[in-house]
Amino acid sequence: MEKVNPPVLEIPEGDLVVFDVDSTLSTVESFDEAALLLGGKTLQQMFHSITELTTSGDLGYHAALEARVQAFVDRKLTLSKVKMISRSMSRDQYISKSVLEHREFFRRNAALKRILIVTGTFYELIADLLRTLHIPRELVIANQFRWRKNRVIGYQRRLLASHDEPKV
């Protein structure tokens, strides 16, 4: 049976569609995947536990963000490792099937500035995924790392994404 490409929907002018990244555009949680690539199963399980505590309301967003960033700092996360993680996250196997089937939707509507990405993860970890979908940086609300000599030393605390409950 021949595969039929879905029609490309265009978001009406004046409207905006907002997407999260983790488990929406991507099939995985970017923090968990970064933890696996950086520190193996032990770090991944720690990050997964933080995600579960945050999702259940037992740990605040800010405390979870601080804990994850500190783990990155402690493990001396470098720019080259962040780029490796970002490249990994952009592979088709990590992009949701429905998103892959509608790449043209993202390209067209991002060009018209009718898509907004709001995520609690770090832009640097998902940059390649977003480029794959033709979503420019200006349409993304995400955390950003602070760097010194190509090492993560913290995160930009003044960005909207770093505040408590950035998605609310």
CSV table of C-alpha atoms in Angstrom, one decimal:
chain,number,residue,atom,x,y,z
A,1,MET,CA,0.0,0.0,0.0
A,2,GLU,CA,1.4,3.4,-1.0
A,3,LYS,CA,2.0,5.8,1.9
A,4,VAL,CA,0.1,9.0,1.6
A,5,ASN,CA,1.7,12.2,3.0
A,6,PRO,CA,-0.6,14.0,5.3
A,7,PRO,CA,-1.8,17.5,4.2
A,8,VAL,CA,0.3,20.4,5.6
A,9,LEU,CA,-1.9,22.3,7.9
A,10,GLU,CA,-1.2,26.0,8.2
A,11,ILE,CA,-2.0,27.7,11.5
A,12,PRO,CA,-4.4,30.7,10.9
A,13,GLU,CA,-2.9,34.1,11.0
A,14,GLY,CA,-3.0,35.6,14.5
A,15,ASP,CA,-3.0,32.1,16.1
A,16,LEU,CA,-0.1,30.4,17.8
A,17,VAL,CA,0.5,26.8,18.7
A,18,VAL,CA,2.7,26.1,21.7
A,19,PHE,CA,4.7,22.8,22.1
A,20,ASP,CA,6.8,21.3,24.8
A,21,VAL,CA,9.8,19.3,23.8
A,22,ASP,CA,10.1,16.4,26.2
A,23,SER,CA,7.8,13.5,25.4
A,24,THR,CA,6.0,15.7,22.9
A,25,LEU,CA,8.3,16.7,20.0
A,26,SER,CA,10.8,14.2,21.4
A,27,THR,CA,10.1,10.6,22.5
A,28,VAL,CA,12.4,11.0,25.5
A,29,GLU,CA,13.0,13.4,28.4
A,30,SER,CA,16.0,15.4,27.3
A,31,PHE,CA,17.4,15.6,30.9
A,32,ASP,CA,17.2,11.9,31.3
A,33,GLU,CA,18.9,11.3,27.9
A,34,ALA,CA,21.6,13.8,28.6
A,35,ALA,CA,22.2,12.1,32.0
A,36,LEU,CA,22.5,8.7,30.3
A,37,LEU,CA,25.0,9.9,27.8
A,38,LEU,CA,27.0,11.8,30.4
A,39,GLY,CA,26.9,9.6,33.4
A,40,GLY,CA,25.3,6.3,32.5
A,41,LYS,CA,22.3,4.5,34.1
A,42,THR,CA,23.0,5.8,37.6
A,43,LEU,CA,22.8,9.5,36.6
A,44,GLN,CA,19.9,8.8,34.3
A,45,GLN,CA,18.0,7.1,37.2
A,46,MET,CA,18.7,10.1,39.4
A,47,PHE,CA,17.4,12.5,36.8
A,48,HIS,CA,14.4,10.3,36.2
A,49,SER,CA,13.6,10.3,39.9
A,50,ILE,CA,13.8,14.2,39.9
A,51,THR,CA,11.4,14.3,37.0
A,52,GLU,CA,8.9,12.0,38.8
A,53,LEU,CA,9.2,14.1,42.0
A,54,THR,CA,8.6,17.3,40.1
A,55,THR,CA,5.7,15.8,38.1
A,56,SER,CA,4.0,14.6,41.3
A,57,GLY,CA,4.4,18.0,42.9
A,58,ASP,CA,6.8,16.7,45.6
A,59,LEU,CA,9.7,18.7,44.3
A,60,GLY,CA,9.5,22.3,43.0
A,61,TYR,CA,10.6,23.2,39.5
A,62,HIS,CA,13.4,25.4,40.7
A,63,ALA,CA,14.8,22.8,43.1
A,64,ALA,CA,14.7,20.2,40.4
A,65,LEU,CA,16.5,22.5,38.0
A,66,GLU,CA,19.2,23.3,40.6
A,67,ALA,CA,19.8,19.6,41.3
A,68,ARG,CA,20.2,18.8,37.6
A,69,VAL,CA,22.5,21.7,36.9
A,70,GLN,CA,24.6,20.9,39.9
A,71,ALA,CA,24.9,17.3,38.6
A,72,PHE,CA,26.1,18.7,35.3
A,73,VAL,CA,28.6,21.0,37.0
A,74,ASP,CA,29.9,18.2,39.2
A,75,ARG,CA,30.5,16.0,36.2
A,76,LYS,CA,32.2,18.8,34.3
A,77,LEU,CA,29.8,18.9,31.4
A,78,THR,CA,31.7,20.4,28.5
A,79,LEU,CA,30.6,22.1,25.3
A,80,SER,CA,31.7,19.1,23.2
A,81,LYS,CA,29.6,16.8,25.3
A,82,VAL,CA,26.6,19.1,25.0
A,83,LYS,CA,27.0,19.1,21.3
A,84,MET,CA,27.2,15.3,21.2
A,85,ILE,CA,24.0,15.1,23.3
A,86,SER,CA,22.2,17.7,21.1
A,87,ARG,CA,23.2,15.7,17.9
A,88,SER,CA,21.9,12.5,19.6
A,89,MET,CA,18.6,14.1,20.5
A,90,SER,CA,18.0,15.2,16.8
A,91,ARG,CA,18.1,11.6,15.5
A,92,ASP,CA,14.8,10.4,14.0
A,93,GLN,CA,14.6,7.7,16.6
A,94,TYR,CA,14.2,10.4,19.3
A,95,ILE,CA,11.7,12.5,17.4
A,96,SER,CA,8.0,11.6,17.9
A,97,LYS,CA,6.6,9.7,14.9
A,98,SER,CA,3.8,12.2,14.4
A,99,VAL,CA,6.2,15.1,14.4
A,100,LEU,CA,8.4,13.3,11.8
A,101,GLU,CA,5.3,12.8,9.6
A,102,HIS,CA,4.5,16.5,9.9
A,103,ARG,CA,7.9,18.1,9.4
A,104,GLU,CA,6.6,20.4,6.7
A,105,PHE,CA,4.0,21.7,9.2
A,106,PHE,CA,6.7,22.7,11.6
A,107,ARG,CA,8.9,24.2,8.8
A,108,ARG,CA,6.0,26.2,7.3
A,109,ASN,CA,4.5,27.4,10.5
A,110,ALA,CA,7.8,28.3,12.2
A,111,ALA,CA,8.6,30.4,9.2
A,112,LEU,CA,5.4,32.3,9.7
A,113,LYS,CA,6.2,32.6,13.5
A,114,ARG,CA,3.0,30.7,14.4
A,115,ILE,CA,4.8,28.1,16.6
A,116,LEU,CA,6.3,28.6,20.0
A,117,ILE,CA,8.4,26.1,22.0
A,118,VAL,CA,8.2,26.4,25.8
A,119,THR,CA,10.3,23.9,27.7
A,120,GLY,CA,12.1,23.5,31.0
A,121,THR,CA,15.1,21.8,29.4
A,122,PHE,CA,18.2,23.6,28.1
A,123,TYR,CA,18.3,25.0,24.6
A,124,GLU,CA,21.8,23.7,24.1
A,125,LEU,CA,20.6,20.1,24.6
A,126,ILE,CA,17.8,20.4,22.0
A,127,ALA,CA,19.2,22.9,19.5
A,128,ASP,CA,19.9,20.3,16.8
A,129,LEU,CA,16.4,18.8,17.2
A,130,LEU,CA,14.8,22.2,16.8
A,131,ARG,CA,17.0,22.9,13.7
A,132,THR,CA,15.9,19.6,12.2
A,133,LEU,CA,12.3,20.9,12.5
A,134,HIS,CA,13.3,24.4,11.2
A,135,ILE,CA,12.4,26.1,14.4
A,136,PRO,CA,14.5,29.2,15.0
A,137,ARG,CA,16.0,30.2,18.4
A,138,GLU,CA,13.7,33.2,18.6
A,139,LEU,CA,10.6,30.9,18.9
A,140,VAL,CA,12.0,29.0,21.9
A,141,ILE,CA,11.6,29.7,25.6
A,142,ALA,CA,14.1,27.4,27.3
A,143,ASN,CA,16.8,27.5,29.9
A,144,GLN,CA,20.4,28.2,28.9
A,145,PHE,CA,23.6,27.1,30.5
A,146,ARG,CA,26.3,29.5,31.8
A,147,TRP,CA,29.8,28.7,30.5
A,148,ARG,CA,33.3,29.3,31.6
A,149,LYS,CA,36.1,27.9,29.4
A,150,ASN,CA,33.8,25.5,27.6
A,151,ARG,CA,32.4,24.0,30.8
A,152,VAL,CA,28.9,24.4,32.3
A,153,ILE,CA,29.1,26.5,35.5
A,154,GLY,CA,25.4,27.1,36.0
A,155,TYR,CA,22.4,28.5,34.2
A,156,GLN,CA,21.0,31.8,33.2
A,157,ARG,CA,18.7,32.6,36.1
A,158,ARG,CA,17.0,35.6,34.5
A,159,LEU,CA,15.4,33.8,31.6
A,160,LEU,CA,11.7,33.1,31.7
A,161,ALA,CA,12.2,29.3,31.6
A,162,SER,CA,14.3,29.4,34.8
A,163,HIS,CA,11.5,30.7,36.9
A,164,ASP,CA,9.1,28.5,38.9
A,165,GLU,CA,6.5,27.0,36.7
A,166,PRO,CA,7.6,28.5,33.3
A,167,LYS,CA,4.9,26.5,31.4
A,168,VAL,CA,1.9,27.7,33.5
